[in-house]
PDB file of C-alpha atoms in Angstrom:
ATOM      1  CA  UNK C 446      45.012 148.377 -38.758  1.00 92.00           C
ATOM      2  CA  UNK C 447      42.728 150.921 -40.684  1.00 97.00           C
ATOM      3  CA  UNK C 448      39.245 150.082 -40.207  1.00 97.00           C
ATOM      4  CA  UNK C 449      35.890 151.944 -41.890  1.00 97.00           C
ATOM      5  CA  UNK C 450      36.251 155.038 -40.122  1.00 98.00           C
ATOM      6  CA  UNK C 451      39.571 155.423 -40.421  1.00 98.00           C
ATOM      7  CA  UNK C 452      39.583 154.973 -43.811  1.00 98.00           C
ATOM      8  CA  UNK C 453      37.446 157.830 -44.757  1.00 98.00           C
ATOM      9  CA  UNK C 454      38.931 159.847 -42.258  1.00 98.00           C
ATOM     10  CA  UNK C 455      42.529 159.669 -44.516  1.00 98.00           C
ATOM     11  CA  UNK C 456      40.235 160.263 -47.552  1.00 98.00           C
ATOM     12  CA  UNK C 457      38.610 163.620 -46.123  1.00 98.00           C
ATOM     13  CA  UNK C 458      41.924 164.528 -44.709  1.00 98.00           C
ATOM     14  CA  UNK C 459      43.488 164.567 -48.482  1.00 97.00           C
ATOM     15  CA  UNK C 460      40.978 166.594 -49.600  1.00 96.00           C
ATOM     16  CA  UNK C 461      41.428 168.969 -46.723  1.00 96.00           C
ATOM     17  CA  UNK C 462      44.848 168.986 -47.183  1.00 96.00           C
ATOM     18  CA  UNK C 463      44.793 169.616 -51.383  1.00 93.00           C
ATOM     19  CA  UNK C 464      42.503 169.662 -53.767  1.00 88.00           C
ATOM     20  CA  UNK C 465      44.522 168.864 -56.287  1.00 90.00           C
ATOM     21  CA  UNK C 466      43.983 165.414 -57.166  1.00 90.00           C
ATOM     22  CA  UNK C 467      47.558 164.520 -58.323  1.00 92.00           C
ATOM     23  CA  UNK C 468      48.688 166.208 -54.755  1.00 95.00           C
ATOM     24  CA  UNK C 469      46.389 164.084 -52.621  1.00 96.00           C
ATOM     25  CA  UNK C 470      47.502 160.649 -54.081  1.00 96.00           C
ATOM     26  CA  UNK C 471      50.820 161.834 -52.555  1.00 97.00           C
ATOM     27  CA  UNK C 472      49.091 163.141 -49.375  1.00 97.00           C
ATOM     28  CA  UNK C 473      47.821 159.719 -49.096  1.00 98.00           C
ATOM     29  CA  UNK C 474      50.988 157.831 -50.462  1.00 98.00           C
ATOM     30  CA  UNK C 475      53.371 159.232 -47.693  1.00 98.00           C
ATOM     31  CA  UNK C 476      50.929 158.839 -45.269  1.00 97.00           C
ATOM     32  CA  UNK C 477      50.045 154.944 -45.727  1.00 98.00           C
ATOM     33  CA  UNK C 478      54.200 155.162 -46.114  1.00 97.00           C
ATOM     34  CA  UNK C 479      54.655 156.043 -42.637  1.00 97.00           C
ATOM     35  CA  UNK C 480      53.314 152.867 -41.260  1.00 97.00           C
ATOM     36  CA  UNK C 481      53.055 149.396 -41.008  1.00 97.00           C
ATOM     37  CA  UNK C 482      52.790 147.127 -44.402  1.00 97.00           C
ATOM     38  CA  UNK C 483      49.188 145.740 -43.331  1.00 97.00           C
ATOM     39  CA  UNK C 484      47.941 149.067 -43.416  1.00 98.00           C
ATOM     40  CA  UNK C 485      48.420 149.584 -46.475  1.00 97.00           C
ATOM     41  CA  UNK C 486      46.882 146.954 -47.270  1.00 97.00           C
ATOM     42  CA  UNK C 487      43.950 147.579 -45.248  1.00 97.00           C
ATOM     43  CA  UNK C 488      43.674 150.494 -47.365  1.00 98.00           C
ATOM     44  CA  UNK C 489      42.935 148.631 -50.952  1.00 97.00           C
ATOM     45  CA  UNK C 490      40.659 146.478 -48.417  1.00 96.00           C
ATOM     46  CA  UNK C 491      38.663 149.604 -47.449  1.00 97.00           C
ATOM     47  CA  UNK C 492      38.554 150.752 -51.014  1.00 98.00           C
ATOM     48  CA  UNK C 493      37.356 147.548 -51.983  1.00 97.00           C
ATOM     49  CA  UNK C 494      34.504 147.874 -49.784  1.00 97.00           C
ATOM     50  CA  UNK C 495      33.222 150.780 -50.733  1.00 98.00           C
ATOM     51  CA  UNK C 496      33.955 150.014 -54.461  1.00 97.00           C
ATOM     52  CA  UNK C 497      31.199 146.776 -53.612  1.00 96.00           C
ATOM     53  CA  UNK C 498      28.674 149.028 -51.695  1.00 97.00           C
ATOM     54  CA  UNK C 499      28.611 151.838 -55.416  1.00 98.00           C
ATOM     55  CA  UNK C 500      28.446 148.803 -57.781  1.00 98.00           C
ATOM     56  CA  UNK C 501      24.894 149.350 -58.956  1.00 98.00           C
ATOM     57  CA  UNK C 502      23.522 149.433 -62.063  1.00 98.00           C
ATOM     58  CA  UNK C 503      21.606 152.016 -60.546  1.00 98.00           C
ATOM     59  CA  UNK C 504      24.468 154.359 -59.867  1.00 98.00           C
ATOM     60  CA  UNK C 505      26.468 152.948 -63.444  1.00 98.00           C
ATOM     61  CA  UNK C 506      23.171 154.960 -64.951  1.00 98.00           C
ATOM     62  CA  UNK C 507      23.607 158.428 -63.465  1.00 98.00           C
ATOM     63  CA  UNK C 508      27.458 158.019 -64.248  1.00 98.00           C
ATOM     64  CA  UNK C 509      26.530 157.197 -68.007  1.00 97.00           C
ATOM     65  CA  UNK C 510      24.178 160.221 -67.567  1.00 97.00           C
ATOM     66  CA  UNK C 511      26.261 162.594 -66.545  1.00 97.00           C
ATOM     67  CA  UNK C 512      29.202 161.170 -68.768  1.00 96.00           C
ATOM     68  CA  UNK C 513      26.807 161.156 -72.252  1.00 95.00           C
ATOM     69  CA  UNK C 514      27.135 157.398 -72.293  1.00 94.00           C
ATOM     70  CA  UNK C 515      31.103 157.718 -72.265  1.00 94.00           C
ATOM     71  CA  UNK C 516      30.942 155.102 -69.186  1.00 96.00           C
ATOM     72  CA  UNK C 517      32.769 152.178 -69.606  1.00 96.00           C
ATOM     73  CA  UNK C 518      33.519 149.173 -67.346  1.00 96.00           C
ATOM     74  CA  UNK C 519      36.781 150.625 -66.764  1.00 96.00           C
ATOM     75  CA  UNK C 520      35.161 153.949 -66.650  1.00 96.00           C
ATOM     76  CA  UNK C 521      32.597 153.268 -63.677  1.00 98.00           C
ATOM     77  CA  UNK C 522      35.279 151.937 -61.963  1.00 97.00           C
ATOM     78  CA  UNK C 523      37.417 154.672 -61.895  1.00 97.00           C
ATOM     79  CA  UNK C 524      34.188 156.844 -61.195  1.00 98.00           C
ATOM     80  CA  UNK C 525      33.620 154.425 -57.742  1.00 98.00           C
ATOM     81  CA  UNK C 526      37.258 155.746 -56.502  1.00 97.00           C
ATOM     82  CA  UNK C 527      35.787 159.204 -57.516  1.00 98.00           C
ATOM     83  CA  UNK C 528      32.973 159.121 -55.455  1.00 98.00           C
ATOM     84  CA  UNK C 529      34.691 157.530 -52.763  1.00 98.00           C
ATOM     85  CA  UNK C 530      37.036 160.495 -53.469  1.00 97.00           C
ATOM     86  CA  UNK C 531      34.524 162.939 -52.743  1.00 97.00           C
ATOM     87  CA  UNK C 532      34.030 161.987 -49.133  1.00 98.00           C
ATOM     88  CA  UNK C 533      31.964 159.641 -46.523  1.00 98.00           C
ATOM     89  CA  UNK C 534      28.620 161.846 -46.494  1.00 98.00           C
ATOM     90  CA  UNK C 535      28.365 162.455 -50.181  1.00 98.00           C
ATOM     91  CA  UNK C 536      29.514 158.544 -50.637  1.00 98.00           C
ATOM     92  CA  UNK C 537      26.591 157.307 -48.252  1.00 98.00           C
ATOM     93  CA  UNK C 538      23.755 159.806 -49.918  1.00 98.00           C
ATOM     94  CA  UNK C 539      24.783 158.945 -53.640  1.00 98.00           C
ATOM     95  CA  UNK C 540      25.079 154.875 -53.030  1.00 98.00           C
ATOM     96  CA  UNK C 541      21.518 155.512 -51.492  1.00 98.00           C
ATOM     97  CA  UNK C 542      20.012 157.825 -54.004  1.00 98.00           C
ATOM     98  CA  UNK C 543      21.827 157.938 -57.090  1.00 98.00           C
ATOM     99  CA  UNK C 544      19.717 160.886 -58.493  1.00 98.00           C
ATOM    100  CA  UNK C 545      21.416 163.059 -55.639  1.00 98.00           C
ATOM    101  CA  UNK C 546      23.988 163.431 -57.768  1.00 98.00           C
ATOM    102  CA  UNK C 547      22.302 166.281 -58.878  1.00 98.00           C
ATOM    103  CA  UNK C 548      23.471 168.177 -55.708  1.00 98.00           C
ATOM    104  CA  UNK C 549      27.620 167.077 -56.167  1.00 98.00           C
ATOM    105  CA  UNK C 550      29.044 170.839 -57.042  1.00 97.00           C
ATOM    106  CA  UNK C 551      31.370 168.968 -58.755  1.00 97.00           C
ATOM    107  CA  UNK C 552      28.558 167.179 -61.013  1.00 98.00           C
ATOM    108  CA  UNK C 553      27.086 170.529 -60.945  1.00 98.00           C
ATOM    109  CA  UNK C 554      29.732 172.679 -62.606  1.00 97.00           C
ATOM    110  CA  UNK C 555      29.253 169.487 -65.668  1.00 97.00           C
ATOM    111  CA  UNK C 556      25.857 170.380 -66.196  1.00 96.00           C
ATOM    112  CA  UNK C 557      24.905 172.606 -69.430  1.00 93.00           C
ATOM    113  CA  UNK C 558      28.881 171.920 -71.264  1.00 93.00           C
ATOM    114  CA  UNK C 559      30.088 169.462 -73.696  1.00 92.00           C
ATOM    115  CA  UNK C 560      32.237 166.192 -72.238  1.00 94.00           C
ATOM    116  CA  UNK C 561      34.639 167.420 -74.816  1.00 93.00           C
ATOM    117  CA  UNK C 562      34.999 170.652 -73.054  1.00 95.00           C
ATOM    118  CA  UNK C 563      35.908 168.833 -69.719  1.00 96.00           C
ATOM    119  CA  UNK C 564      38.965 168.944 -68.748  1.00 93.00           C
ATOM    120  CA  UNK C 565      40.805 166.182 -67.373  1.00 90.00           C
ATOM    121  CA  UNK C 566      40.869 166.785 -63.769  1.00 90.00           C
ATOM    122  CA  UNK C 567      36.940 167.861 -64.326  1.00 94.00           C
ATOM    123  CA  UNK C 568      36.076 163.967 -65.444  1.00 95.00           C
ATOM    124  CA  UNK C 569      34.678 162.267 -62.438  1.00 97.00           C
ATOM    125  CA  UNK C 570      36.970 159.330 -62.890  1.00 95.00           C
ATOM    126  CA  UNK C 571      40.308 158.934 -60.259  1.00 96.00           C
ATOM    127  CA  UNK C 572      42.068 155.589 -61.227  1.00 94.00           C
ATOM    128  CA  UNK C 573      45.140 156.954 -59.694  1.00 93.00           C
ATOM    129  CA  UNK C 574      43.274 156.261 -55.868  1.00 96.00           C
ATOM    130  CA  UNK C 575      44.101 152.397 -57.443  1.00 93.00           C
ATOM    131  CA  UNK C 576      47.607 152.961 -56.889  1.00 94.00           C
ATOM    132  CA  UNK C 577      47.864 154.575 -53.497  1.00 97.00           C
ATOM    133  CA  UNK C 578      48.032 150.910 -51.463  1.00 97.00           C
ATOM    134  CA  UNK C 579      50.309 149.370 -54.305  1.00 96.00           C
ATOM    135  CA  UNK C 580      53.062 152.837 -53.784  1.00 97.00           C
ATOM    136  CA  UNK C 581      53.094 152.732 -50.277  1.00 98.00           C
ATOM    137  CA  UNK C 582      53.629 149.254 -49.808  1.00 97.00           C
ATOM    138  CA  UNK C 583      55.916 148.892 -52.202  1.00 97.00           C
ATOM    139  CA  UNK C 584      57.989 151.970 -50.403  1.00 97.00           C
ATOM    140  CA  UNK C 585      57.707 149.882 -47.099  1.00 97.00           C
ATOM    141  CA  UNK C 586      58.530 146.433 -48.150  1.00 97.00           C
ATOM    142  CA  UNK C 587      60.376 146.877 -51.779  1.00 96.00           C
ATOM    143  CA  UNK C 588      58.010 144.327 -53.350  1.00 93.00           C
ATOM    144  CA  UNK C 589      56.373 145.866 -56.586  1.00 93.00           C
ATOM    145  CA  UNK C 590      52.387 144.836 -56.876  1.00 90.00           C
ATOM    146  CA  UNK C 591      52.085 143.148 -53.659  1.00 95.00           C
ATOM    147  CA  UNK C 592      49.321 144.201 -52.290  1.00 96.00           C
ATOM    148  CA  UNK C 593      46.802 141.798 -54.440  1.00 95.00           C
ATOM    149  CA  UNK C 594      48.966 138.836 -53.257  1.00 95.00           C
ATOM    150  CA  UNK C 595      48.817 140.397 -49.575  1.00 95.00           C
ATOM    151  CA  UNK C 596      45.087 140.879 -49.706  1.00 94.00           C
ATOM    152  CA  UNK C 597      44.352 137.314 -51.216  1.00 94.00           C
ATOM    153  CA  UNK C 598      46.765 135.972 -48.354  1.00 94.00           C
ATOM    154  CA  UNK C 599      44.251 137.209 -46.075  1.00 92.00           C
ATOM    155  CA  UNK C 600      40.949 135.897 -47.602  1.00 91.00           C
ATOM    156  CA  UNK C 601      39.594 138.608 -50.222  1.00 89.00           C
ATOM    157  CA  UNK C 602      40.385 139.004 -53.758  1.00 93.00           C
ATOM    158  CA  UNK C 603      40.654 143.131 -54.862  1.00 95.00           C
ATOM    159  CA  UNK C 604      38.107 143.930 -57.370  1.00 93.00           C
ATOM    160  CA  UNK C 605      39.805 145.116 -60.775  1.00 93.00           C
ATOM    161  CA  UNK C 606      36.464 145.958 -62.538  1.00 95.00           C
ATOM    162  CA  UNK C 607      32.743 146.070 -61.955  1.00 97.00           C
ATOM    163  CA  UNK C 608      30.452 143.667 -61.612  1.00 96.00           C
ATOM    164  CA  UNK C 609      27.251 144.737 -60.300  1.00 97.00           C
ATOM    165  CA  UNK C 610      24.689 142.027 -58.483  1.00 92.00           C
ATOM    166  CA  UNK C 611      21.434 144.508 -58.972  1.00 96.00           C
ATOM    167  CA  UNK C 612      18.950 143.990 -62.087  1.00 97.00           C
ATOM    168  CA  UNK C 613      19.992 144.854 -64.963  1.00 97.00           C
ATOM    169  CA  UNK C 614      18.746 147.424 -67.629  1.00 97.00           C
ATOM    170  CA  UNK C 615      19.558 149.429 -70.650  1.00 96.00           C
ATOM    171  CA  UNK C 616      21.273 152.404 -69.886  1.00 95.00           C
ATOM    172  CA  UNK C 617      20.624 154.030 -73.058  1.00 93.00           C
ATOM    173  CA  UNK C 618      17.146 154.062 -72.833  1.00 95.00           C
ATOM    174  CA  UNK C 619      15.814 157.890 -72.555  1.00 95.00           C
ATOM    175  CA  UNK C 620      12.882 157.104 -70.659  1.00 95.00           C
ATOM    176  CA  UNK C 621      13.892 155.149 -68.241  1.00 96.00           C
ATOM    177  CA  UNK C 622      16.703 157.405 -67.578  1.00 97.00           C
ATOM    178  CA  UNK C 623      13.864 160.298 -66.762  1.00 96.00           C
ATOM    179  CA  UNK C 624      12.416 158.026 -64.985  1.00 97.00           C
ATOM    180  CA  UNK C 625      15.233 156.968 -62.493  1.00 98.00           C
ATOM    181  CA  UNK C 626      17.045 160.325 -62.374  1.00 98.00           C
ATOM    182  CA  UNK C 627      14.726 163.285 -63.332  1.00 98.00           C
ATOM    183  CA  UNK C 628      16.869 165.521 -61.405  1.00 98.00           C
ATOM    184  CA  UNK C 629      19.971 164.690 -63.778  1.00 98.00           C
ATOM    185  CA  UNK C 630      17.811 164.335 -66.974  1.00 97.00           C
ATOM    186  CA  UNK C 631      17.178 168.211 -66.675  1.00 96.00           C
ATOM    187  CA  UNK C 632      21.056 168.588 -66.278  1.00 97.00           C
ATOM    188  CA  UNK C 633      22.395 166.104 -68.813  1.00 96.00           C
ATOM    189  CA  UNK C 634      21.265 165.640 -72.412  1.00 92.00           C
ATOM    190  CA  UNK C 635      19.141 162.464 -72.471  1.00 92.00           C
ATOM    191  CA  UNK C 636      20.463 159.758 -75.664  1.00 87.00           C
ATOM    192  CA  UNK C 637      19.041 161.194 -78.784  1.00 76.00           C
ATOM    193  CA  UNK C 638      15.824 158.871 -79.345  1.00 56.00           C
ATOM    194  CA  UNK C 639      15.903 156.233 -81.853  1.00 46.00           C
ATOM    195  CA  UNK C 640      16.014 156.773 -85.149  1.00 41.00           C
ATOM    196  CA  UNK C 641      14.070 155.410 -88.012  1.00 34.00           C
ATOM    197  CA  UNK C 642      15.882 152.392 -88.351  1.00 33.00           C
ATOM    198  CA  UNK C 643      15.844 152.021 -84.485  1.00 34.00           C
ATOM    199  CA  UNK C 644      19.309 152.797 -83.924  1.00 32.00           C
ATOM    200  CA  UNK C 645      19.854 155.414 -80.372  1.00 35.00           C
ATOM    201  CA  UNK C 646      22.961 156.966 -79.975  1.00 38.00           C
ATOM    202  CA  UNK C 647      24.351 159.434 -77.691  1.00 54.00           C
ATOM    203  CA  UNK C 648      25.414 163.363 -79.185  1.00 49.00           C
ATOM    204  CA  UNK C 649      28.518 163.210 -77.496  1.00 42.00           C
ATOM    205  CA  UNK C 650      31.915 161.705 -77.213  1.00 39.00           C
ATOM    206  CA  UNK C 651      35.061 162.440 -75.039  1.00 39.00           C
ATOM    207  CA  UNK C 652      38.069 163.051 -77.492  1.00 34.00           C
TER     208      UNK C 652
END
């Protein structure tokens, strides 16, 4: 079984082990591998769980911050399995305090470029940490996409996009923005402010 701390302790052991991103799904691939089918998916359990502690609208702001509105649903969903991606202690301070983004050297090295500079492996987006538990089980057992069938077996339905329980507000507003993350808003352009036929739009756009 792979509980919590477990969990995290696989995650930070990737990242110890490569920091290439591409490199560490296959850390993590062989490893889950190794061992029993349930573990795997215990994994996309764990995952899940963490996924449902970062789905804020609070922290879907500072990603559309830092992203120049280029945050979709799919795109805070990947950028959950990013921050999970960046380890437990960074995970736990960000979920609290979204604004503490600000202190992520990876948000840091963002700050002051274009999104269409980024480059891919810059984005802070990993949907590939999605596919981890699916690989490894299907290594162990030979069944392709079984781990959402597994996991609903066993009483919990896998979250495939985000659906935050928190208030609600509009993330394009450029005061409210300053107002929740003033740390970020001196990092990140704010949305240009509306125009005179009331229209706001962000400068930006990933190609």
């Amino acid at each position: 079984m792979i509980g919590t701390e477990e969990f995290w302790a696989l995650i930070e052991a990737s990242a110890a082990a490569t920091a290439a991103p591409d490199e560490r799904l296959a850390w993590l691939t062989d490893r889950l591998a190794e061992r029993p089918a349930d573990d795997a998916v215990d994994f996309a359990w764990r995952l899940d769980e963490a996924r449902t502690r970062a789905d804020t609208w609070r922290l879907w702001g500072a990603a559309s911050l830092i992203c120049a509105g280029l945050c979709s649903d799919d795109g805070f969903h990947y950028f959950q399995a990013w921050l999970v991606g960046l380890g437990r202690a960074t995970f736990e301070r960000v979920v609290d305090d979204p604004d503490a983004l600000a202190d992520v050297p990876e948000v840091r090295r963002l700050a002051g470029r274009s999104v269409d500079a980024w480059d891919d492996d810059e984005w802070p987006d990993w949907e590939a940490l999605d596919y981890v538990a699916e690989r490894a089980y299907e290594r162990i057992t030979g069944t392709v996409d079984g781990v959402d069938d597994a996991a609903a077996a066993r009483g919990r339905e896998l979250g495939v996009s985000p659906d935050p329980t928190d208030a609600e507000w509009d993330l394009d507003d450029p005061a409210e923005l300053r107002r929740r993350y003033p740390r970020l808003a001196t990092m990140f352009p704010l949305p240009a402010e509306e125009d005179e036929i009331g229209v706001g739009v962000w400068e930006t756009a990933r190609p």
